[in-house]
Structures are given as C-alpha cells and as structure tokens.
Short mmCIF file of C-alpha atoms in Angstrom, two decimals:
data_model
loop_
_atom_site.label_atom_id
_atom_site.label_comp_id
_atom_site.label_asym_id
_atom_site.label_seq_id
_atom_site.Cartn_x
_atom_site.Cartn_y
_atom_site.Cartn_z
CA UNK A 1 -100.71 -68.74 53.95
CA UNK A 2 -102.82 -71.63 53.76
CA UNK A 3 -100.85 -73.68 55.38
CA UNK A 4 -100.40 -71.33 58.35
CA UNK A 5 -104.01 -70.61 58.51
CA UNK A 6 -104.96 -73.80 58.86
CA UNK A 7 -104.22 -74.03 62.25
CA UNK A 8 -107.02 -76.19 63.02
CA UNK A 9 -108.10 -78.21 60.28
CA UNK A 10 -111.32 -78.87 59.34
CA UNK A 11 -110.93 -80.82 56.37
CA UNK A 12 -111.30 -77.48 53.94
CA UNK A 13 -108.71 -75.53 52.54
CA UNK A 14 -110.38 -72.28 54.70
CA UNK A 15 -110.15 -72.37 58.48
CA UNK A 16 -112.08 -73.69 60.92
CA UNK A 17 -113.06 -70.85 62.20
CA UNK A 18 -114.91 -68.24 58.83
CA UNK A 19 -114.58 -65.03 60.58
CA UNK A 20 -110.55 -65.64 60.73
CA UNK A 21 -111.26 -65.68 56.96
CA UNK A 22 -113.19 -62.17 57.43
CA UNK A 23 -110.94 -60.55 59.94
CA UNK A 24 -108.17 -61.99 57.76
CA UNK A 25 -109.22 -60.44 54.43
CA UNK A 26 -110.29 -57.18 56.05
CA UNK A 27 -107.12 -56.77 57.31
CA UNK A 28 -105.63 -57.82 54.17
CA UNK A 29 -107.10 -55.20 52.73
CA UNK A 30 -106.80 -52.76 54.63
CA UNK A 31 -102.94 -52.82 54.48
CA UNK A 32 -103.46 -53.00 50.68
CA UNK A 33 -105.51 -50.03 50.53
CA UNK A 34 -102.29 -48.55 52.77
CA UNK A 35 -100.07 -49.97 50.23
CA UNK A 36 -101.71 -48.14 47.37
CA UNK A 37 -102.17 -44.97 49.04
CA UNK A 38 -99.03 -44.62 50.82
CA UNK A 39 -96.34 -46.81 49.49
CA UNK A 40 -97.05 -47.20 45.49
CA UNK A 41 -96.57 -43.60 44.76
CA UNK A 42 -92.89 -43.69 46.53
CA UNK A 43 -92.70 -46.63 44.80
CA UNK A 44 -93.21 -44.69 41.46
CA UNK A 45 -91.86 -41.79 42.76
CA UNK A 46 -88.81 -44.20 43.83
CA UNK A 47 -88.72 -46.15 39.84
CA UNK A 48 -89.30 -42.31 38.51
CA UNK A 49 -86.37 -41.04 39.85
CA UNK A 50 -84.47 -44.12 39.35
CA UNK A 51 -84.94 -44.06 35.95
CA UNK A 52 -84.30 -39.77 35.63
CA UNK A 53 -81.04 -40.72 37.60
CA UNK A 54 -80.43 -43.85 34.84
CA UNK A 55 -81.13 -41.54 31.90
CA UNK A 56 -79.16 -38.67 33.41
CA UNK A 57 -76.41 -41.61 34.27
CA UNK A 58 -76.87 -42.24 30.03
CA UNK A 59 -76.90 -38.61 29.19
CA UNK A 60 -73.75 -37.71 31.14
CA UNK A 61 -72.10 -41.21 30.19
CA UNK A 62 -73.28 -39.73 26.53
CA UNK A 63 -71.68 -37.17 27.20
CA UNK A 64 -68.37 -38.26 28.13
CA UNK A 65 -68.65 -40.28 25.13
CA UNK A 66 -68.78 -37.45 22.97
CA UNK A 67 -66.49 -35.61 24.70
CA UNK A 68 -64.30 -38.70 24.73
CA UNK A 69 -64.55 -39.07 20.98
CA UNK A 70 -64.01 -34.74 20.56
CA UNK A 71 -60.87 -35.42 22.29
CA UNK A 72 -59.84 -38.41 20.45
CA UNK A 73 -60.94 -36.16 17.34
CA UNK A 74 -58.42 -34.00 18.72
CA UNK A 75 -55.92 -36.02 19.84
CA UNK A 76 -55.74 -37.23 16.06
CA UNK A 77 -55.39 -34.32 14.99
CA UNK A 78 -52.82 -33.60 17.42
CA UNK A 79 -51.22 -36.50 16.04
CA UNK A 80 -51.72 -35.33 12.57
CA UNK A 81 -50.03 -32.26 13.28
CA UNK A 82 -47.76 -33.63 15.06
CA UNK A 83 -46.87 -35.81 12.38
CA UNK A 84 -46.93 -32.65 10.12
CA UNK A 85 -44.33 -31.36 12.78
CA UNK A 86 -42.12 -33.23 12.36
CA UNK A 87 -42.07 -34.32 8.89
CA UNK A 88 -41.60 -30.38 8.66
CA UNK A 89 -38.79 -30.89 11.44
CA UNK A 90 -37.08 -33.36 9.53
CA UNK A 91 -37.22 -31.73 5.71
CA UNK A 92 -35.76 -28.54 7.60
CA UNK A 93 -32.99 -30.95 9.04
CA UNK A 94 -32.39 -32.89 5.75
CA UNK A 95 -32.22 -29.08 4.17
CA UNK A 96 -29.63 -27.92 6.46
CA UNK A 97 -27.68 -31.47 6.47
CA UNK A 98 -27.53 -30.62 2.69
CA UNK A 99 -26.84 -27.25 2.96
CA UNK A 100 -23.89 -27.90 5.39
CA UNK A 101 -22.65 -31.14 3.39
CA UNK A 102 -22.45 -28.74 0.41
CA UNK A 103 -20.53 -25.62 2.08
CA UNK A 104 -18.48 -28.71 3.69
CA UNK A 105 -17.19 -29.93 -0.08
CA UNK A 106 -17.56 -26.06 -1.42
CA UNK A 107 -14.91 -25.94 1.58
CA UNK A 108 -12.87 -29.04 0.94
CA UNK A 109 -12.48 -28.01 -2.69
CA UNK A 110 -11.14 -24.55 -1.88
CA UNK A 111 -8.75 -26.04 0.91
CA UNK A 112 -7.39 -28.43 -1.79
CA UNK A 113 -6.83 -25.76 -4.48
CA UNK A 114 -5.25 -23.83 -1.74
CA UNK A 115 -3.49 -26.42 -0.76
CA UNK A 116 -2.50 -27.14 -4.41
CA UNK A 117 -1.34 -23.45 -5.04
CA UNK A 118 0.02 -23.02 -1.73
CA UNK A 119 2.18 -25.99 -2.61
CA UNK A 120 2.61 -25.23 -5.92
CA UNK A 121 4.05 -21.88 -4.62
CA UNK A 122 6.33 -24.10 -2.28
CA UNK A 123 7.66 -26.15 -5.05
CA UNK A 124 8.82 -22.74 -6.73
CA UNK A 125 10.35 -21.71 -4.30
CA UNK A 126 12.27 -24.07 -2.99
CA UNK A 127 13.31 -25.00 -6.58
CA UNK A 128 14.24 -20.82 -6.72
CA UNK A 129 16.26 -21.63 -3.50
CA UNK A 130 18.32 -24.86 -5.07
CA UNK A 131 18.73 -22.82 -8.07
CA UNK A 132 20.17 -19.88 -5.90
CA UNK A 133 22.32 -22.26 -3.95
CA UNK A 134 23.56 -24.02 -6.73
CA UNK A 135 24.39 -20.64 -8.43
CA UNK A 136 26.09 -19.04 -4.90
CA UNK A 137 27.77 -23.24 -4.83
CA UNK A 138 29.04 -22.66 -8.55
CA UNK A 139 30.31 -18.90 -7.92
CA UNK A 140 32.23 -19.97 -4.83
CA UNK A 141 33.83 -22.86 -6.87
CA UNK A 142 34.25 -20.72 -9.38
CA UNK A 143 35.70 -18.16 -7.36
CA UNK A 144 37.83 -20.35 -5.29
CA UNK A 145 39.13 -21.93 -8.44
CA UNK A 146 39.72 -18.18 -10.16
CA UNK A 147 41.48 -17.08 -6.91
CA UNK A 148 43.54 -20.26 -7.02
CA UNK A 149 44.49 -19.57 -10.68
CA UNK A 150 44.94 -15.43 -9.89
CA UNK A 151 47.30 -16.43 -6.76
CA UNK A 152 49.12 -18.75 -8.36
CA UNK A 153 49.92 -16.59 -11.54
CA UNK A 154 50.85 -13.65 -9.00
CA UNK A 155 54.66 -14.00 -8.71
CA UNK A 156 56.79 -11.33 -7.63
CA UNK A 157 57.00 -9.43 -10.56
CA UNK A 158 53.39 -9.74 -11.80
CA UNK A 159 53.02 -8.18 -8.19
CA UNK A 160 55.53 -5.84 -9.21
CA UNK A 161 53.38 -4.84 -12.31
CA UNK A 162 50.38 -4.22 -10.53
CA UNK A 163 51.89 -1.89 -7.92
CA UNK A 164 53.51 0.23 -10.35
CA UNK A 165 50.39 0.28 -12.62
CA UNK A 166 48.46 1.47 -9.52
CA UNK A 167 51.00 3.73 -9.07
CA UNK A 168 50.52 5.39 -12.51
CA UNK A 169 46.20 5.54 -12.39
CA UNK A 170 46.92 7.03 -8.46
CA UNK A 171 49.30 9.78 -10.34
CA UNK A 172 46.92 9.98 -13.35
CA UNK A 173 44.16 10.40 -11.36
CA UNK B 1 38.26 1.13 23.51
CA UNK B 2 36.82 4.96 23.51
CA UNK B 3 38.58 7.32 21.28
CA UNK B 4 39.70 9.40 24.32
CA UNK B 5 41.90 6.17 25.76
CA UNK B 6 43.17 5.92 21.95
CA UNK B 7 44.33 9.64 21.88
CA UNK B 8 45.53 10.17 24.96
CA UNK B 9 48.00 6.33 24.42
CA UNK B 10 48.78 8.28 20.83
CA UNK B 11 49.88 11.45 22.78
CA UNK B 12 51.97 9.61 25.40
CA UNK B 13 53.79 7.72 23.05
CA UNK B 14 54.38 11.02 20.72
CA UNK B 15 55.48 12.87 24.15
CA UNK B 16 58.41 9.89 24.57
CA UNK B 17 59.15 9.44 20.79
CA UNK B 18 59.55 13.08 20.54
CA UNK B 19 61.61 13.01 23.58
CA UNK B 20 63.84 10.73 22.27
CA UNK B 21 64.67 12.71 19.12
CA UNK B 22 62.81 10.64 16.57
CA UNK B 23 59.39 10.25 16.35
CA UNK B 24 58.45 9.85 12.85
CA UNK B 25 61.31 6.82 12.88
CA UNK B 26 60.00 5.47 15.96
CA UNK B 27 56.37 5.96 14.70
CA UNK B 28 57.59 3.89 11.52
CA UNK B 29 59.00 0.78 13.78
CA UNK B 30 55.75 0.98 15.08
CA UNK B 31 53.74 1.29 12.35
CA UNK B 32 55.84 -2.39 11.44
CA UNK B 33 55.02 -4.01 14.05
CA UNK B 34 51.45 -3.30 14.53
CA UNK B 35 51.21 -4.30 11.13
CA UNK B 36 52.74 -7.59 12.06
CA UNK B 37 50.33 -8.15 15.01
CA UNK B 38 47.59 -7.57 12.93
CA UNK B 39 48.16 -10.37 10.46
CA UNK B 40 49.60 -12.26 12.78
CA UNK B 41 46.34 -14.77 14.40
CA UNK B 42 48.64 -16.19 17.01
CA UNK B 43 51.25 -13.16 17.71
CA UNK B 44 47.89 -10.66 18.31
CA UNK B 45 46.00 -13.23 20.68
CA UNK B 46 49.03 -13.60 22.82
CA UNK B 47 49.56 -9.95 23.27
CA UNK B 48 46.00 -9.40 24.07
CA UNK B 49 45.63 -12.63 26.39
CA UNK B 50 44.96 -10.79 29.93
CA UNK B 51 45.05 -14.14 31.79
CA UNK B 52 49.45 -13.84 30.86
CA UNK B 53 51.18 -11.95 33.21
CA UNK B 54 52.08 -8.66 31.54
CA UNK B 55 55.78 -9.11 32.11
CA UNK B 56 55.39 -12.49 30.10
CA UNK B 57 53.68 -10.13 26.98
CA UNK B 58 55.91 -7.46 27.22
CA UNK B 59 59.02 -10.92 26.72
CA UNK B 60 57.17 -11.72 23.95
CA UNK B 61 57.36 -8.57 21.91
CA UNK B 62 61.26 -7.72 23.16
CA UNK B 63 61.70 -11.13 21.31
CA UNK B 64 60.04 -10.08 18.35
CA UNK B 65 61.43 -7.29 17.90
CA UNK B 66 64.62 -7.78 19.34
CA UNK B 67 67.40 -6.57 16.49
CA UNK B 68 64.02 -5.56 14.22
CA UNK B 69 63.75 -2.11 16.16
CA UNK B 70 65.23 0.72 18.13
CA UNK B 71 65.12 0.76 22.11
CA UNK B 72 62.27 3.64 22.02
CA UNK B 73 60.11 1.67 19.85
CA UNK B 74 60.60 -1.66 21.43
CA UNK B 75 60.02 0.23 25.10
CA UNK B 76 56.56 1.94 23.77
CA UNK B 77 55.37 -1.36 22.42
CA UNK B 78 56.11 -3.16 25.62
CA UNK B 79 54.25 -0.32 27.46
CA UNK B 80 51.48 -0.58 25.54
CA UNK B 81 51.25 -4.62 25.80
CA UNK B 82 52.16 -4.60 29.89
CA UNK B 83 48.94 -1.61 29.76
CA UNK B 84 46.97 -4.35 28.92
CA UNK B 85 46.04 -2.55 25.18
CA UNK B 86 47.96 -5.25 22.98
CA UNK B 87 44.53 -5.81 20.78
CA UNK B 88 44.40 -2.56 20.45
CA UNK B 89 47.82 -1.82 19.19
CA UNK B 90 47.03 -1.02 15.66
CA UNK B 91 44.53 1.93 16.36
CA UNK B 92 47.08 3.74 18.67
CA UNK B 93 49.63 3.27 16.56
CA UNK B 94 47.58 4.91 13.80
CA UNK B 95 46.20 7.59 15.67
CA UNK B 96 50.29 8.25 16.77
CA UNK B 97 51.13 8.56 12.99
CA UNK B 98 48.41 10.84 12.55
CA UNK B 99 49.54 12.88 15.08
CA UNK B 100 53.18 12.83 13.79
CA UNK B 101 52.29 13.62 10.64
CA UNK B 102 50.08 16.16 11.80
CA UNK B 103 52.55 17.55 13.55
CA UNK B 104 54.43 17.88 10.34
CA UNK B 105 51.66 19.48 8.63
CA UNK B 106 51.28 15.90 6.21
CA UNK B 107 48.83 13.45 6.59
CA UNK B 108 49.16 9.35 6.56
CA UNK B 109 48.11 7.27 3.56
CA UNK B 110 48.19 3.31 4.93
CA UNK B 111 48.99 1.46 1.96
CA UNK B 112 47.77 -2.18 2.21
CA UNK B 113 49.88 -4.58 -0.03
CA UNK B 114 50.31 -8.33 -0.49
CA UNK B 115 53.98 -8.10 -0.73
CA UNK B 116 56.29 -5.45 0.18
CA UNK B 117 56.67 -2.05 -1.71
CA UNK B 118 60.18 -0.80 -3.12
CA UNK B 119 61.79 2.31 -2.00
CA UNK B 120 61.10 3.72 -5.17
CA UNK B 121 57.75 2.20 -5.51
CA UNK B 122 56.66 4.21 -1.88
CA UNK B 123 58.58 7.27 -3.45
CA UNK B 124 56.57 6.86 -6.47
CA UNK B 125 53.07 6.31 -4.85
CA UNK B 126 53.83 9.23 -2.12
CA UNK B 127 54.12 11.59 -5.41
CA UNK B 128 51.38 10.12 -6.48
CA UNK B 129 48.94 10.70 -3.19
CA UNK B 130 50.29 14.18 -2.78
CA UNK B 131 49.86 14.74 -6.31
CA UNK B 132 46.36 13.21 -6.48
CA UNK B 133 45.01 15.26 -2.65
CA UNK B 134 47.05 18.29 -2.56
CA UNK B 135 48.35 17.18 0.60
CA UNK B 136 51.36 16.50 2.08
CA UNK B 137 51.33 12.23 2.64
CA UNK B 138 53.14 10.25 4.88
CA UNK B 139 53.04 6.34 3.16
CA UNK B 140 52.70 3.58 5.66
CA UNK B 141 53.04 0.62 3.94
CA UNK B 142 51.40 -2.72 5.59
CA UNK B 143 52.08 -6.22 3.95
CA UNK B 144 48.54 -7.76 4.06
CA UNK B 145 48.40 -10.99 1.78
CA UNK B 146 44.62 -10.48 2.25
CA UNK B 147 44.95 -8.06 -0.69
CA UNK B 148 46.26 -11.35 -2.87
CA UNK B 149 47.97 -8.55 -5.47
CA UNK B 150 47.91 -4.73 -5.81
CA UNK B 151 47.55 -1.96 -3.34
CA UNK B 152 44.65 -0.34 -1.13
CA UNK B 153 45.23 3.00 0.09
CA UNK B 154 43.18 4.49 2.88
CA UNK B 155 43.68 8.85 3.53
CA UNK B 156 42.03 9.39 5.97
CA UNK B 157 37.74 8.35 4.83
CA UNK B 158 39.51 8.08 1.39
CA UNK B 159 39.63 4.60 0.22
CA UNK B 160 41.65 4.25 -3.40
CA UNK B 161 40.97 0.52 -3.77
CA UNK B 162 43.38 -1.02 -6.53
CA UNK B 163 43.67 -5.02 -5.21
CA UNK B 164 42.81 -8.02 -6.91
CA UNK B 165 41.26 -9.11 -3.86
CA UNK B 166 38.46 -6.40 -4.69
CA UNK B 167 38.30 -7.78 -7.98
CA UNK B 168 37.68 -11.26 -6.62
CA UNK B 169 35.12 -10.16 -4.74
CA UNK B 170 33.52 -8.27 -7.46
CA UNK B 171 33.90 -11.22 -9.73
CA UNK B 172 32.21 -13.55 -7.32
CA UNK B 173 29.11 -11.17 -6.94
CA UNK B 174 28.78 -11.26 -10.44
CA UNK B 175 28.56 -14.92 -10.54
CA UNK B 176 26.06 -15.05 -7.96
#
C-alpha cells in the first residue's frame, strides 16, 4: 500500500500529497465500518453455521458409529448364533450318523444270523435230500437186486406153485 | 376213443361172431391176440401206425395169426386194424367179451399171469371166482411177464391182486 501510494515521492514514507492520506483513511474506514456492520455478522453467522453443520456432520458420523458398532454387536452375535447353529446342526448330524450306523450293524447282525439259520436250514435240507436219495438209490438197488434174485428163482414150477396157491386163497376167500 | 365208438366196434363184432355160430370161441381168439398186441412194443405200434396203408396192417395180423386162429377171428381183427382202431384193440375186445358173457348171463374175470395157466389151473380158478362172487365167470387168461410170478384178476372194478410183482413193489416202498 505504501508502495502504491507513493506515487509521487517525496522522500517520506506518506504521500506527497496529506489529504490522499485523509481521503485515504476515511475511506478506509468507512468500508471497515461496512465490514463490521454488514459482513462480520455473515461472517459469524457463516463460521456459526459451519461449525452447527461440522458438529451435526460429528453427531450423525457419531451416530453411524454407534449404529455401526450396534450392528457389528449384532452381527457377532449373529455369528455367535450362528456358530451355535450349527454346532447344534452338526451334534444333530453326528446323532443321526450314529443312530443310523447303529440300526446299520443292528441290521447287518440280524442279516447274518439270518443268513446263518437260513443256511443252516439249507444245509439240513439238502443233507435230508442226499439222505432221501441215497435211501430211494439203495431201495432201487435193493429192489433191482431182490427182483433179479425173485425172477431168477421163478422157474416153471415155482410159477406153478404160486398159481395154484392163489388159486386156493381165491377159493378160500 | 369214447365209450360209444368202443361199444358200438364190441356190438359189430358180436353181430358177425354170432353170425358165424361161435362167438364165445371167436371172442377167445380174440381175447389171444389182443393180449399179444398188448405186450407186444413193436407188434402194437405197427398196427396202430396210421401213416401204413391199412391193407399193409391188416397183412400184418393175417401173418400173425395165420394157423393161430379161425377165419372169423382173423377177419374181425383185420377189420378192426384196416378201421384204423389197432391201439385200441384191447378195449374192444374186452368190451366184446363182456358182452358175450353178458349175453350168457356170466361175467369176465381177466386173469393176468407171467406164464400161461393149465386147463385145470383156469378150471380151478373159474370155481374159485364163481365161488368167491356168486357169479357166473368167464376166465380170460393174458400172459403178462409184467406180473414176474402169480396171478392178478380184474371182475369187473374188482381187483384180486396175488403177483409178486405187487410184492416187489410193496417191498421197494418199504425200503424207501
């Protein structure tokens, strides 16, 4: 300012010319008395709301952060439960596993006793049936062997014999 | 066959027998040779074979029977063979000697044997039969060596079963 005021030096810091100096600081004034009326209180009024709309800015950003930290509050618990869940999920499954693992081998062992008497009952009776065959084997042989015998002890007057003794139980009869 | 066809073969052949003077001797001859085709495998499958001509079946029982029979029976067997009836010989010739018999007022007794019965054997069992029904009995005796020893006699549903082949059979169930 001094520098520009100075349009004509006169070896002073001031101007040449003192009522610049008057005119100068009047006017100076003047816009600082404007200042001060007009402008500082929308300047406060501007820094006022500025820092409401900071503090509401911190409030809401509070806030969030609380709600932020409910959630996460809830979101572990979530977790938790979730956790819970499925720990529950799992001992259910590991019940049932056990459950069906034990009516599996309850199962298994009564198939193999079946099994066991079912072949057991088998055995019999195909031994039963060899027994049967061997006996029906022995009694054609037997037989075969008897007729064989019978036949060749039948000669014509053993043939004779018999006719005449049926003869006599007929008549007797 | 039905047992109208059987009857109505029975009373043709009685009508001709009859005719010729001798039916209970042509009944007899009959009787034989049925008998024979029965136990004969070979003899009753020819007779029965429809694919021969029937004047080749009727040749083959004029040679079996040739000088075995009289000219009645040999002509009724031949008529029953050419008919196309040889496999069922045996159950005409039956129901004939029922009706001869019947006609007589006696009734047949078919004697099964394995070997052939005496005179006096048949005389003996005929007393027997008639003395044993009541009735009067015609024997027919057929050689069967099925029966392997003794005598089966069938009267009518009357079975009087006396053969060792029964006895075989009797002896095998009891070794089963």
């Amino acid at each position: 300012m001094f520098v520009f005021a100075a349009e004509e030096p006169n070896g002073w810091l001031l101007p040449g010319d003192i009522n610049e100096v008057y005119w100068g600081t009047a006017a100076f004034l003047v816009v600082l008395a404007l200042f001060l009326w007009k402008g500082l209180p929308v300047v406060k009024k501007a820094m006022v709301g500025r820092s409401e709309r900071i503090a509401a800015e911190i409030a809401a950003a509070e806030e969030v952060r609380t709600s932020a930290e409910s959630e996460l509050t809830t979101l572990r618990q979530s977790l938790g439960n979730a956790d819970a869940e499925a720990e529950s999920i799992l001992a259910e499954a590991r019940t049932r596993a056990e459950t069906i693992k034990a009516d599996l081998m309850r199962r298994a062992d009564e198939e193999v006793e079946a099994s066991k008497v079912r072949a057991g009952i088998e055995i019999e009776a195909q031994r039963q049936q060899a027994l049967a065959d061997l006996r029906a084997e022995i009694a054609s042989q037997a037989s075969i062997a008897t007729e064989a015998v019978v036949t060749d002890q039948l000669d014509a007057d053993r043939q004779r014999r018999l006719i005449d003794s049926y003869i006599d139980q007929v008549g007797a009869a | 066959m039905s047992d109208s066809v059987i009857s109505g073969y029975a009373d043709a052949l009685y009508a001709v027998a009859a005719a010729e003077g001798d039916a209970r001797s042509v009944t007899d001859e009959l009787y034989a040779f049925a008998a024979a085709v029965e136990s004969n495998d070979e003899l009753r499958s020819a007779l029965a074979d429809s694919s021969l001509p029937a004047a080749q079946r009727q040749q083959v029982v004029e040679d079996v029977l040739a000088d075995r029979a009289s000219r009645p029976a040999v002509a009724l067997a031949s008529l029953i063979v050419g008919a196309g009836r040889g496999a069922e010989i045996g159950e005409i010739v039956r129901a004939l000697g029922d009706k001869v018999a019947a006609e007589h007022g006696r009734e047949v007794a078919e004697v099964r044997a394995a070997v052939p019965l005496s005179d006096e054997q048949v005389q003996r069992l005929t007393t027997a039969l008639e003395t044993a029904t009541g009735k009067n009995i015609d024997v027919r005796v057929i050689v069967d060596p099925k029966v392997v020893g003794g005598v089966v006699t069938q009267i009518g549903d009357t079975v009087i079963d006396g053969s060792v082949r029964t006895r075989l059979n009797k002896m095998r169930e009891s070794f089963a």
